[in-house]
Structure formats: C-alpha cells, structure tokens
C-alpha cells in the first residue's frame, strides 16, 4: 500500500477491490452477468463447496462484480469484509437474522427510517424478535431497555428525519459493557462523512441506493463487519459460536476469529433468504462510489447553503440540521461529523399541512418522490409518505410534525435551488394566508 | 479441539474434521500476532484430503492459554510436546513467518518426529527493523499498520475470497492479539541467529514457499536458507506478499499440495 498508512478514501473509492480484468485488461469493473461459474474439475468443485478454496459458485452466494463492490465498501469503512444485498432493508434483515432468532430482543433508536421501523416494530415482532425503541439522545433509556435476551443495539448515524446524531462512542461502549454489538445504519453519512467503526460500532449497513450509488438508478444494500466484536467472549451468539448443522457442522467463530459474522451471513443468510444483489446493480453502484468523495463534498456544501437560507426565512418555522447551533446535537455533530452533517434534512413550513402541500407542489427543480441521496434534489412530506404507518405518538417521538418537509439536496447550482425554494415558500405563505 | 500442553489449554483448529491420530498429521504454525485463522482454507483442504490437521493457536495467542513463548527454540520444543499431547508420533509442519522458524528448528531438534517441513514467508536470519520492534513494544497499533502495509501486496484488494477486504482482516486479527505478544514474537524472529545451522541439520524434505512481492521476508532473503537445507524445493507465489495464504489462497494451497499429496 502506498502512503504512510495505506491509501486514502479518495483512492480507495476508485480502486479498492478491483484489479484490471486479467483476460482482456478491462479497466472498468466487468459486469459478470452469469448465474454460475464453471468448475475446473470435480476436486475444485468439492473444495469450493466446502470452503477449502476461494471462488464463486453461484451468484446468489457471491459474484465477481458484486464482490468488487463488497470489498470496496469494506475498504472505505475500514471493515474486514462486506456482503452486498438486494436493498438496504435486506442488509438490515441479514444482520438481524444472522445474530438472533425468536425470543431475542433489540434496543433501537426511536428516530429511524420508516422502513426500518416497520421491519422492527411489525414484521420481526411477528417472528418473535421484539424491539424497544428509545430516545436517541437518552443513554440512560438505552441502558434501561437492555434485557437478558437483548442481542443488538441499533441506530442511524443521523436519525431519520430529525437528524438526531447517534452518540456512537457512548452507545457502543454501553453495548460492549453488556456483551452486545452496535449496528449502525450509515446511509445518510456514507464513509466520506463518518466511519462508525472508528467510534466503536461493530456492524454497519448502507442503503447503497442512496449516496453510494448516488444517481437514483439502482436499489441495493451493503452490510459491513468491523471484525472487532468478540462473539466467543460475549457468549450470547450461538449462531456464530456453536456448530451449524446447515453447513458441515461449522463453528463460524472457530473458523475465523474476525470474519465469523460474515461467514454465517453469506453461508446461511444469502444462501437461504436469497436477498442478493444483481451484478448489474453492483456495477451501477460501483460507478457511483467512484465519485462518492466529490459528490459528498458538493452535497454538503449545497446543503449548508440551503440550510442557512431556510433558517433565515420568515416562512420557515424551524430547520433541523446538526450543523446549526440550534440543533440539540450540534456539539456532538462537531465531534463526529467535522466534514458536515449530510445533505438530507427537515424543516417546517409555517401554516401547517396546506402550506406544506402548496410548497411541494410549487417546486420545479426538487422532485417529489420517496428517495434520498440522489444527484438531483428531492423533496417529500414524511407524515404522509415514508412514515405514514407510524402513530401520531410515534411520529412525535421521532420529531415529525404535520408540516415537516424533508429535503435531499443534490448537486445542482445552489443559487438555482435557493430560487426554487424561495418560489415555493412564497406560494406556501399565500396558501396559509 | 482443545489439547493440554504443559498443563496449559491449547486450541487447535482441525479443519472441520475430527482429529484422528492414526492419519498422517499436519501441524500449521502461524506467525507473529496471528492465530489459526490465517490457515483457514488450506487447513480445511488437507483435513478433507488425507491428513489430520492441527492449526494451532500458539501459547498466548488466539484461543490458547498461557504466555507467548520467548524464543524460537522454546517454540520448537513446544511443538514436540504438542505432538505428544495429540497422541501423534510424527508430523508434517507448515509454518508461516515466525511459525516457519519454529518448524525449521523443530525439524532440527526433533528429526525423528518431523517428516516434512513447509516454510512460508521464511528467511534466515529474519531481521526485524529497529523501527518495527520499537513500535511493537510501545505503539502496537502503529506496528500493526506497518506490518499490514508491508504484508499485503494487494494493497487495493482484488481478493479471491468473495467480499473479503484483506488489509482490514489482517489488521483486525492483529488487534485481537494479547498485549505485548507482537513484541515477543518479533523479538523471537530477530533474535534467532542459529537458523542456518539448524537448516544444515534438517534431514527431512523441505519446501520454501516464497511470495514474489513479499516485503517482510523478501524472496532473496530465503537464498541462504535454501542453500543450507539438504533436500529442498521452492515454490514461488505470484501476486502475493507476506500475507500469501490470504492473498493467494489457491496458489499457496497448490504449492502445498504438490509437496504433501
């Protein structure tokens, strides 16, 4: 590796995980759109199935193009490896399903993406896995919620949609004190803004659909393991520390001191649940990752300009952005997010629901849709879309009001975006009058 | 499996198969601040192809108890006691880096018990820079990063193990090492001055597995060792550095297969 301490993020984003194609010398990552891979002979086939040799067998389990993305994101996060999945939701499910079964319990931040909240509060509960939601900032509440059957603590780096900053050093220390890992959804920050492993997190996942891909073209997820959590010492994870009849009686923690989690997740989770990423999507996400540092810098720069504009506008009630001194996590954000607090944030338009509706309908550059992290600017009304299944109490706990608007600031000229917002706010004022 | 060696609990990975002392025994010896994990693929292969495998965690490493042994000679004698504990009279030894020196010395000291030795990433002498030794003593994280940088030829990845980021895995494994063990292990390598004499005493066949892009034990550093061994063959591994078992697992396996099967 070059440099005093290995390659930097800018370089890894372009190169990690890929060497030029040995057959034709292709510089771009080839798209291996093949379900399966020919064995050299019977011995090699048996050895691949029994984890005696490295390589690819079937693209549900692994694929050369997808592996480049996995390696690249693991490199960017500073992990030991990664598994790409069909979506961010699939990555989160894979993490949970690998670690626990019925009768287990999760402690999660109450400020989550609506999809994550659905998975935890409704779907996993149906499968016997309960979740207690706690206020993100209340460490005592996190502590009080931990039970003997708790197996995981979980939060988002920037809680959706109020941008609660997860105090990863304190929450991870609490988790480790109880022999538990901390899983972090790092979608809003990407490794450009924050590397959760450097602050104590054990597992990270991304909805790669968002900033990693960056262009709104492919749905995908990536789950990364730091390799730092000692499953054996914890004694709470038999899926990783006891023989697994479903794969040659393998004890994954014996098999690998640092990669037990990923081994089980791939050999069981991808194999049996099957939520794998397609090679085509992996290629498109790789294209996005190549420019991640450049895009994130611009995303953050634009976001800050828009935040300042909105915070000073008389038609705006409040702006939730940790970069502002008014945000309750401002000090923590300065510590964990020195490069900026991302480009997804919420604000409230004065005049409630009618004003919010008019505002969104007046915008021209911002696209009204359910996504974030696109190169193009996006807007949505969470109470009626991403979080519509949540009760009023749960919405309030998550910091969402009826007039809350969420923006995902893209890469357009900031002045053009401000002009668009200005037009929308003027219309909102008229609607509220 | 767990063995009791010198009253200390020792862990040995057996490649997913029950250890059978009646089969030919193959003992894998890891390097500094590592454990059995570094032999994952190769040890599973041989456990399923005619050998009973013991990929041990050396004393004071990985899952094994005790303290790290403080010389290559001590490690060599410990290997003989390990064979006793496992009920094995004779064994093949495969050692990497510090483990290769232990295998070499064990073959010299216990010729009736060692039938072949495979030495990976080996050099005699195995000088360790003052800079690395100082870091290992006082700033282990710095030392881990130095080793990582010098051990991974594929600094940008492209690993054949799907989804594995090898530099990250190497770093994470070293971070699991017992405090102080890296300094002891590297000092063992640096202080071992009788390797060529030991090589001259070795009676059994030896294989030198040399990674072409090894910066820790450069290919030329194995030259004197090759000359001193009586029955020696060499295998060169393309596209790998010192961490060759992880960077090119199949090429390393094929080199071992040609020697052992």
XYZ file of C-alpha atoms in Angstrom:
694
model
C 0.000 0.000 0.000
C 1.124 3.497 -0.694
C 1.465 6.304 1.784
C 2.321 6.236 5.448
C -0.833 4.487 6.484
C -2.364 2.990 3.367
C -4.459 4.578 0.668
C -6.890 7.371 1.437
C -10.631 7.290 0.924
C -10.408 9.180 -2.371
C -8.157 6.499 -3.834
C -9.961 3.536 -2.312
C -13.271 4.806 -3.705
C -11.842 4.409 -7.204
C -9.712 1.310 -6.894
C -10.375 -0.864 -3.855
C -11.449 -4.390 -4.649
C -10.637 -4.327 -8.320
C -7.620 -5.207 -10.372
C -7.817 -4.782 -14.152
C -9.516 -7.746 -15.756
C -6.753 -10.347 -16.282
C -8.236 -11.691 -19.526
C -8.793 -8.529 -21.564
C -7.335 -5.821 -19.371
C -10.634 -4.028 -18.937
C -10.088 -1.042 -16.655
C -13.728 -0.683 -15.616
C -15.163 -3.438 -13.469
C -16.645 -6.047 -15.831
C -20.276 -6.993 -15.291
C -20.236 -10.746 -14.761
C -23.866 -11.297 -15.634
C -23.659 -15.021 -15.051
C -25.648 -17.040 -12.571
C -22.945 -19.660 -12.140
C -19.280 -20.384 -12.716
C -17.694 -23.432 -14.343
C -15.680 -25.749 -12.120
C -12.187 -26.669 -13.250
C -12.656 -30.256 -12.079
C -14.545 -32.302 -9.511
C -11.975 -31.738 -6.803
C -12.175 -27.960 -7.228
C -15.966 -28.128 -7.172
C -15.966 -30.036 -3.901
C -13.338 -27.723 -2.442
C -15.366 -24.623 -3.329
C -18.496 -26.040 -1.726
C -16.585 -26.994 1.409
C -14.717 -23.682 1.813
C -11.330 -25.196 1.043
C -10.748 -22.972 -1.943
C -11.766 -19.410 -2.709
C -14.024 -18.530 -5.603
C -17.525 -18.201 -6.941
C -20.095 -20.940 -7.413
C -23.498 -19.331 -7.815
C -24.399 -15.648 -7.915
C -26.887 -15.823 -5.078
C -23.949 -16.574 -2.773
C -21.259 -14.500 -4.478
C -20.439 -12.932 -7.823
C -17.213 -11.336 -9.095
C -18.778 -7.942 -9.868
C -20.698 -7.847 -6.617
C -17.542 -8.855 -4.731
C -15.706 -5.797 -6.012
C -18.403 -3.596 -4.506
C -18.331 -5.562 -1.255
C -14.581 -5.223 -0.961
C -14.672 -1.550 -1.883
C -17.256 -0.564 0.695
C -15.477 -2.679 3.334
C -12.280 -0.792 2.485
C -13.995 2.581 2.744
C -15.482 1.678 6.125
C -12.313 0.022 7.455
C -14.001 -3.346 7.938
C -12.873 -6.921 7.347
C -15.347 -7.536 4.555
C -18.876 -6.942 3.396
C -21.923 -8.531 1.856
C -23.980 -6.736 -0.776
C -27.707 -7.303 -0.655
C -30.788 -6.617 -2.729
C -31.579 -3.477 -0.724
C -30.714 -1.665 2.483
C -33.693 -3.363 4.100
C -32.251 -6.736 3.095
C -28.905 -5.762 4.634
C -30.576 -4.892 7.913
C -32.611 -8.093 7.898
C -29.495 -10.114 7.124
C -27.715 -8.595 10.122
C -30.578 -9.360 12.484
C -31.278 -12.838 11.141
C -27.609 -13.783 11.397
C -27.376 -12.763 15.023
C -30.618 -13.950 16.588
C -33.865 -15.849 16.386
C -37.233 -15.929 18.084
C -37.139 -14.861 21.714
C -34.464 -12.234 21.133
C -34.709 -8.517 21.708
C -33.293 -5.381 20.101
C -32.886 -1.897 21.549
C -33.201 0.701 18.798
C -33.224 4.433 18.461
C -36.744 5.778 18.049
C -35.612 8.037 15.216
C -35.411 5.657 12.294
C -36.245 5.433 8.639
C -39.876 4.332 8.396
C -38.907 1.117 6.609
C -36.564 0.126 9.426
C -39.260 0.955 11.940
C -41.701 -1.277 10.063
C -39.256 -4.170 9.991
C -38.501 -3.916 13.695
C -41.877 -2.971 15.118
C -44.182 -5.089 12.992
C -42.514 -7.737 10.882
C -39.742 -9.019 13.152
C -42.143 -8.974 16.089
C -44.248 -11.469 14.135
C -41.198 -13.719 14.030
C -40.637 -13.462 17.784
C -37.990 -10.724 17.810
C -39.051 -7.741 19.898
C -37.689 -4.220 19.743
C -37.752 -1.484 22.339
C -37.457 1.998 20.856
C -35.694 4.624 22.936
C -34.992 8.347 22.515
C -31.737 8.555 20.565
C -30.100 11.027 22.946
C -31.122 9.337 26.211
C -28.275 6.971 27.069
C -29.987 6.023 30.317
C -33.031 4.927 28.332
C -30.829 2.755 26.131
C -29.315 1.213 29.257
C -32.668 0.657 30.949
C -34.082 -1.055 27.861
C -31.401 -3.755 27.732
C -32.756 -7.141 28.847
C -31.119 -10.528 29.370
C -32.347 -11.566 25.907
C -31.172 -8.390 24.154
C -28.855 -9.220 21.277
C -28.333 -5.940 19.423
C -28.332 -2.163 19.763
C -29.241 -0.280 16.617
C -29.409 3.303 15.382
C -28.804 5.566 12.396
C -25.784 7.845 12.205
C -28.233 10.657 11.500
C -31.682 9.662 12.698
C -34.381 9.980 10.112
C -35.881 12.573 9.790
C -34.903 14.911 12.671
C -31.180 14.214 12.195
C -30.620 13.022 15.757
C -26.891 12.317 15.868
C -26.219 8.839 17.251
C -23.612 9.101 20.003
C -21.712 6.099 18.657
C -18.866 6.240 21.219
C -21.260 6.189 24.177
C -23.843 3.791 22.774
C -21.171 1.361 21.562
C -19.474 1.492 24.976
C -22.832 0.713 26.579
C -23.382 -2.162 24.158
C -19.949 -3.622 24.825
C -20.447 -3.289 28.565
C -23.329 -5.743 28.106
C -21.546 -8.042 25.654
C -23.624 -6.742 22.753
C -22.749 -5.352 19.317
C -23.865 -1.996 17.936
C -25.298 -2.000 14.417
C -25.375 1.368 12.655
C -27.259 2.450 9.556
C -24.749 4.787 7.939
C -26.769 5.583 4.843
C -27.132 9.340 5.438
C -23.476 9.979 6.097
C -21.544 7.473 3.954
C -17.921 6.752 4.881
C -16.977 10.171 3.482
C -18.567 11.934 6.448
C -18.324 9.310 9.173
C -16.743 5.913 9.691
C -18.712 4.335 12.537
C -16.102 1.638 13.217
C -13.599 4.320 14.228
C -16.000 5.306 17.002
C -16.834 1.850 18.322
C -19.634 0.493 16.117
C -19.340 -3.199 15.289
C -21.535 -3.592 12.222
C -22.574 -1.038 9.610
C -25.032 -1.187 6.781
C -25.950 1.154 3.967
C -28.861 1.548 1.716
C -26.470 1.723 -1.229
C -29.416 3.031 -3.212
C -28.698 6.435 -1.715
C -25.344 8.219 -1.622
C -23.160 5.219 -2.534
C -24.978 4.802 -5.825
C -25.761 8.481 -5.915
C -27.789 8.698 -9.086
C -31.081 7.074 -8.224
C -30.521 4.212 -10.645
C -30.122 1.054 -8.570
C -31.541 -0.376 -5.358
C -29.042 -2.177 -3.141
C -27.599 -2.607 0.320
C -24.212 -3.379 1.852
C -23.552 -4.902 5.270
C -20.026 -4.457 6.665
C -18.356 -6.143 9.644
C -15.622 -4.400 11.619
C -14.245 -7.756 12.785
C -13.798 -6.239 16.229
C -16.636 -7.814 18.184
C -15.639 -10.922 20.166
C -18.636 -13.236 19.699
C -16.990 -16.012 21.672
C -16.311 -13.820 24.695
C -19.854 -12.469 24.623
C -21.342 -15.948 24.766
C -24.701 -14.671 23.521
C -24.486 -15.658 19.872
C -24.812 -19.405 19.351
C -25.344 -18.871 15.616
C -21.690 -17.844 15.472
C -20.104 -19.901 18.245
C -21.786 -23.301 18.021
C -21.692 -25.901 15.236
C -24.189 -25.207 12.467
C -25.763 -28.369 11.066
C -26.759 -26.453 7.954
C -23.131 -26.080 6.867
C -20.964 -29.102 7.677
C -21.249 -28.511 11.429
C -19.205 -25.359 11.030
C -18.488 -23.260 14.113
C -18.014 -19.900 12.435
C -16.104 -18.249 15.283
C -13.637 -21.140 15.260
C -13.381 -20.893 11.518
C -12.381 -17.250 11.632
C -11.548 -15.060 14.587
C -12.566 -11.872 12.771
C -14.950 -12.900 9.992
C -17.366 -15.278 11.736
C -20.329 -12.963 11.261
C -19.800 -12.548 7.526
C -19.217 -16.267 7.036
C -22.547 -17.137 8.619
C -24.345 -14.265 6.911
C -23.175 -15.443 3.491
C -23.312 -19.197 4.054
C -26.744 -19.095 5.645
C -28.375 -15.698 5.113
C -27.638 -15.162 1.435
C -27.989 -18.841 0.682
C -31.365 -19.288 2.358
C -33.070 -15.882 2.338
C -31.602 -15.152 -1.070
C -31.717 -11.354 -0.984
C -28.608 -10.992 -3.134
C -27.582 -8.033 -5.276
C -27.585 -8.322 -9.045
C -24.228 -7.784 -10.796
C -25.809 -5.036 -12.902
C -26.803 -3.118 -9.799
C -23.373 -3.684 -8.290
C -21.794 -2.131 -11.373
C -24.038 0.912 -11.210
C -23.367 1.373 -7.506
C -19.638 0.982 -8.138
C -19.851 3.764 -10.691
C -21.400 5.920 -8.014
C -18.859 5.011 -5.355
C -16.045 6.136 -7.658
C -17.186 9.743 -7.267
C -18.514 9.487 -3.716
C -15.940 11.878 -2.185
C -16.513 14.517 -4.860
C -20.273 14.246 -4.667
C -20.468 14.220 -0.883
C -18.374 17.358 -0.644
C -20.754 19.135 -3.028
C -23.855 17.653 -1.361
C -22.736 19.013 1.993
C -21.704 22.382 0.597
C -25.068 22.837 -1.108
C -26.980 21.609 1.922
C -25.299 24.116 4.173
C -26.198 26.988 1.821
C -29.829 25.885 1.731
C -29.941 25.364 5.487
C -28.708 28.895 6.056
C -31.228 30.288 3.569
C -34.150 28.432 5.148
C -33.120 29.195 8.732
C -33.273 32.912 7.921
C -36.577 32.776 6.017
C -39.663 34.177 7.728
C -41.959 31.482 6.295
C -39.896 28.708 7.898
C -40.711 27.583 11.420
C -37.602 25.550 12.156
C -34.733 23.760 10.462
C -33.366 20.514 11.893
C -29.723 20.352 10.888
C -26.978 19.417 13.351
C -24.681 21.927 11.716
C -26.827 24.668 13.224
C -26.159 25.750 16.787
C -29.884 25.476 17.456
C -29.821 21.692 16.914
C -29.615 19.727 20.186
C -26.796 17.564 18.804
C -24.678 20.412 17.456
C -21.733 19.745 19.773
C -21.800 16.002 19.088
C -22.016 16.654 15.356
C -18.938 18.854 15.502
C -17.091 15.948 17.074
C -18.365 13.074 14.917
C -19.133 14.896 11.670
C -16.435 17.522 11.142
C -16.879 17.414 7.348
C -20.582 18.186 7.578
C -23.920 16.694 8.510
C -25.009 15.348 5.178
C -27.489 16.749 2.729
C -30.766 15.297 3.941
C -32.602 17.424 6.464
C -36.054 18.501 7.517
C -37.687 21.845 8.136
C -41.188 23.023 8.907
C -43.165 25.461 6.822
C -45.357 27.844 8.759
C -49.017 27.275 8.021
C -49.132 23.525 8.605
C -50.342 20.899 6.178
C -51.872 23.205 3.468
C -48.748 25.330 3.337
C -46.533 22.273 3.153
C -48.622 20.798 0.346
C -48.508 24.002 -1.678
C -44.784 24.358 -1.097
C -44.022 20.914 -2.520
C -46.338 21.330 -5.484
C -44.754 24.654 -6.444
C -41.177 23.421 -6.597
C -39.686 22.855 -10.042
C -36.154 21.580 -9.501
C -36.871 19.439 -6.437
C -38.507 16.167 -7.387
C -41.336 14.993 -5.148
C -40.507 11.339 -4.528
C -39.564 8.775 -1.884
C -35.806 8.617 -2.007
C -32.736 10.475 -0.772
C -29.116 10.685 -1.795
C -29.681 11.306 -5.496
C -27.529 13.675 -7.528
C -30.778 15.540 -8.156
C -32.549 17.396 -5.360
C -35.565 15.677 -3.839
C -38.401 16.616 -1.528
C -41.004 14.703 0.454
C -43.635 15.114 3.160
C -42.772 12.327 5.681
C -46.061 12.299 7.600
C -47.978 11.246 4.507
C -45.352 9.053 2.837
C -42.257 7.426 4.379
C -43.630 7.438 7.929
C -47.356 7.167 7.231
C -47.730 3.869 9.130
C -46.488 5.398 12.363
C -48.944 6.548 15.016
C -49.124 10.238 15.916
C -47.304 9.446 19.170
C -44.535 7.604 17.340
C -44.287 10.434 14.808
C -43.972 12.974 17.579
C -41.336 10.848 19.311
C -39.421 10.787 16.038
C -39.654 14.569 15.748
C -42.000 14.671 12.768
C -44.777 17.242 12.576
C -47.661 17.625 10.127
C -45.812 20.397 8.307
C -42.392 18.781 8.273
C -40.725 18.795 4.860
C -37.660 16.678 4.114
C -35.147 17.755 1.502
C -32.375 15.750 -0.085
C -30.079 18.376 -1.513
C -28.490 17.414 -4.798
C -25.617 18.656 -6.873
C -27.347 21.439 -8.815
C -26.197 25.054 -8.565
C -27.055 26.164 -5.025
C -28.439 29.503 -6.211
C -30.846 27.728 -8.565
C -32.031 25.545 -5.694
C -32.464 28.546 -3.403
C -34.532 30.274 -6.094
C -36.750 27.200 -6.330
C -37.198 27.087 -2.547
C -37.890 30.804 -2.460
C -40.685 30.394 -5.024
C -42.154 27.503 -3.056
C -42.087 29.385 0.216
C -43.793 32.385 -1.332
C -46.575 30.108 -2.545
C -46.793 28.491 0.884
C -47.249 31.864 2.537
C -50.116 32.668 0.182
C -51.723 29.281 0.809
C -51.565 29.787 4.556
C -52.982 33.303 4.396
C -10.258 -29.050 19.576
C -8.589 -28.362 22.872
C -5.380 -30.019 23.993
C -3.476 -29.754 27.235
C 0.154 -28.982 26.521
C 2.427 -28.429 29.517
C -0.656 -28.037 31.721
C -1.964 -25.246 29.521
C -5.129 -25.351 27.441
C -4.241 -25.088 23.779
C -6.684 -24.600 20.916
C -6.163 -26.266 17.561
C -8.489 -25.878 14.581
C -8.883 -29.251 12.895
C -10.268 -28.127 9.537
C -13.828 -29.065 10.309
C -12.975 -32.760 10.765
C -12.495 -34.807 13.903
C -8.789 -35.222 14.624
C -7.686 -38.804 14.029
C -4.170 -39.544 15.346
C -3.990 -42.614 13.107
C -3.891 -40.470 9.968
C -0.794 -38.529 8.859
C -0.647 -35.370 10.977
C -0.162 -31.885 9.570
C 0.526 -29.059 12.012
C 0.122 -25.438 10.905
C 2.127 -22.829 12.834
C 1.078 -19.176 12.486
C 3.218 -16.066 12.566
C 3.548 -13.066 14.879
C 0.350 -11.738 16.478
C -1.747 -14.086 14.353
C -3.730 -17.225 15.076
C -5.055 -20.313 13.281
C -7.393 -18.144 11.194
C -4.618 -17.396 8.708
C -4.655 -21.060 7.577
C -8.442 -21.282 7.105
C -8.763 -22.511 3.543
C -5.584 -24.574 3.406
C -6.218 -26.342 6.694
C -9.773 -27.270 5.664
C -8.461 -28.669 2.391
C -5.902 -31.001 3.929
C -8.318 -32.099 6.662
C -10.501 -33.354 3.840
C -7.649 -34.817 1.814
C -5.884 -37.446 3.868
C -4.426 -35.522 6.795
C -5.385 -34.936 10.379
C -4.862 -31.238 10.858
C -3.852 -29.190 13.865
C -3.843 -25.475 13.024
C -2.802 -24.387 16.478
C -3.052 -21.140 18.314
C 0.427 -20.888 19.815
C 0.641 -20.277 23.576
C -0.584 -16.790 24.421
C -2.284 -16.424 21.038
C -5.859 -16.711 19.838
C -7.895 -19.093 21.965
C -4.902 -20.730 23.629
C -3.934 -20.055 27.189
C -0.508 -19.324 28.586
C 2.001 -16.688 27.636
C 3.805 -16.272 24.307
C 6.978 -18.337 24.282
C 10.106 -16.245 24.252
C 12.372 -17.938 21.724
C 12.261 -19.970 18.545
C 13.927 -22.826 20.421
C 11.171 -22.784 23.018
C 8.563 -22.866 20.290
C 10.332 -25.811 18.601
C 10.349 -27.860 21.787
C 6.751 -26.886 22.461
C 5.809 -28.344 19.068
C 7.201 -31.706 20.181
C 5.100 -31.526 23.336
C 2.073 -30.598 21.229
C 2.541 -33.801 19.219
C 2.738 -35.771 22.477
C -0.477 -34.188 23.695
C -2.209 -35.041 20.434
C -1.000 -38.630 20.540
C 0.987 -38.180 17.361
C 4.441 -39.658 16.831
C 5.316 -37.981 13.553
C 4.011 -34.936 11.756
C 4.433 -32.586 8.839
C 4.941 -28.967 9.881
C 3.811 -25.977 7.846
C 4.908 -22.675 9.321
C 4.461 -19.082 8.290
C 6.963 -16.342 9.174
C 7.766 -16.858 12.878
C 5.998 -20.204 12.576
C 8.379 -21.188 9.772
C 11.351 -20.656 12.063
C 9.685 -22.778 14.738
C 9.119 -25.512 12.150
C 12.730 -25.311 10.977
C 14.137 -25.513 14.485
C 11.725 -28.312 15.437
C 12.871 -30.358 12.448
C 16.494 -29.844 13.505
C 15.914 -30.670 17.173
C 13.405 -33.493 16.744
C 14.363 -35.228 13.482
C 12.637 -38.488 14.344
C 9.279 -36.758 14.662
C 9.162 -34.294 11.800
C 8.730 -35.890 8.387
C 8.446 -32.779 6.186
C 8.533 -29.036 6.659
C 6.881 -26.354 4.542
C 8.287 -22.907 5.282
C 6.204 -19.980 4.049
C 7.463 -16.412 4.140
C 10.705 -17.521 5.713
C 14.171 -16.034 5.948
C 17.305 -16.790 7.931
C 18.227 -14.575 9.582
C 14.808 -12.927 9.932
C 15.945 -9.459 10.907
C 13.247 -7.116 12.162
C 13.845 -3.395 11.830
C 14.504 -1.376 14.972
C 11.627 0.869 13.943
C 9.150 -2.010 13.877
C 10.451 -3.531 17.096
C 10.175 -0.196 18.882
C 6.633 0.274 17.632
C 5.708 -3.286 18.629
C 6.915 -2.564 22.137
C 5.332 0.824 22.732
C 2.817 1.549 19.967
C 1.299 -1.744 18.835
C -1.370 -0.110 16.669
C 1.382 1.640 14.718
C 3.248 -1.650 14.420
C 0.133 -3.476 13.205
C -0.316 -0.872 10.485
C 3.332 -1.083 9.461
C 3.107 -4.869 9.194
C -0.135 -4.598 7.296
C 1.340 -2.193 4.828
C 4.362 -4.400 4.215
C 2.472 -7.704 4.176
C -0.290 -7.082 1.657
C 0.892 -6.922 -1.924
C -2.701 -6.461 -3.000
C -2.949 -3.117 -1.259
C -6.091 -2.328 -3.210
C -7.638 -5.717 -2.793
C -8.995 -7.898 -5.537
C -9.071 -10.832 -3.154
C -10.259 -14.201 -4.386
C -12.299 -14.727 -1.219
C -15.666 -13.117 -2.029
C -16.274 -9.886 -0.150
C -13.108 -10.050 1.960
C -11.082 -6.856 2.459
C -7.783 -8.480 3.315
C -5.909 -5.467 4.743
C -8.831 -4.886 7.097
C -8.981 -8.525 8.118
C -5.233 -8.650 8.820
C -5.434 -5.513 10.919
C -8.453 -6.738 12.881
C -6.739 -10.050 13.609
C -3.582 -8.376 14.928
C -5.705 -6.104 17.112
C -7.059 -9.236 18.810
C -3.518 -10.268 19.840
C -2.648 -10.346 23.507
C -0.919 -7.118 24.597
C 2.819 -7.485 24.317
C 2.706 -10.602 22.166
C 3.752 -8.879 18.961
C 6.951 -7.604 20.544
C 7.794 -11.046 21.914
C 7.061 -12.704 18.578
C 9.073 -10.224 16.526
C 11.933 -10.409 19.016
C 11.890 -14.202 18.614
C 12.363 -13.763 14.865
C 15.031 -11.095 15.223
C 16.993 -12.967 17.896
C 17.070 -16.313 16.091
C 20.672 -16.458 14.917
C 21.208 -20.207 14.507
C 18.806 -20.843 11.689
C 21.379 -21.794 9.101
C 22.988 -24.284 11.481
C 19.543 -25.714 12.163
C 18.838 -25.908 8.429
C 22.036 -27.885 7.917
C 20.843 -30.421 10.488
C 17.415 -30.905 8.965
C 17.102 -34.405 7.494
C 13.578 -34.283 6.118
C 12.386 -32.763 2.826
C 11.673 -29.042 2.976
C 9.556 -26.717 0.843
C 10.200 -22.993 0.711
C 7.079 -21.094 -0.342
C 8.179 -17.661 -1.477
C 5.786 -14.826 -2.263
C 7.257 -12.819 -5.105
C 6.109 -9.491 -3.655
C 6.988 -10.202 -0.034
C 8.448 -7.103 1.625
C 8.646 -8.577 5.140
C 10.767 -11.561 4.126
C 11.864 -10.673 0.581
C 12.454 -13.564 -1.843
C 16.204 -13.025 -1.799
C 16.252 -13.462 1.982
C 15.421 -17.146 1.563
C 18.556 -17.727 -0.519
C 20.910 -18.777 2.274
C 18.221 -20.960 3.818
C 17.707 -22.755 0.521
C 21.420 -23.442 0.252
C 21.668 -24.766 3.799
C 18.795 -27.250 3.506
C 19.782 -30.621 2.068
C 16.512 -31.685 0.479
C 14.735 -28.544 -0.565
C 12.380 -27.394 -3.257
C 10.965 -23.954 -3.874
C 7.558 -22.678 -4.908
C 7.061 -19.065 -5.918
C 3.687 -17.385 -5.458
C 2.699 -14.691 -7.932
C 0.610 -11.721 -6.842
C 1.163 -12.074 -3.134
C 3.118 -10.525 -0.313
C 3.915 -11.876 3.127
C 0.203 -12.495 3.815
C 0.244 -15.005 0.971
C -2.200 -17.544 2.456
C -4.911 -14.901 2.418
C -3.883 -13.048 -0.734
C -3.444 -16.097 -2.950
C -5.013 -18.975 -1.033
C -5.328 -21.284 -4.011
C -1.773 -20.759 -5.243
C -0.412 -21.438 -1.774
C -2.643 -24.491 -1.493
C -1.426 -25.825 -4.832
C 2.196 -25.376 -3.744
C 1.489 -27.312 -0.551
C -0.466 -29.988 -2.414
C 2.425 -30.611 -4.768
C 4.672 -31.149 -1.753
C 2.334 -33.043 0.557
C -0.008 -35.145 -1.590
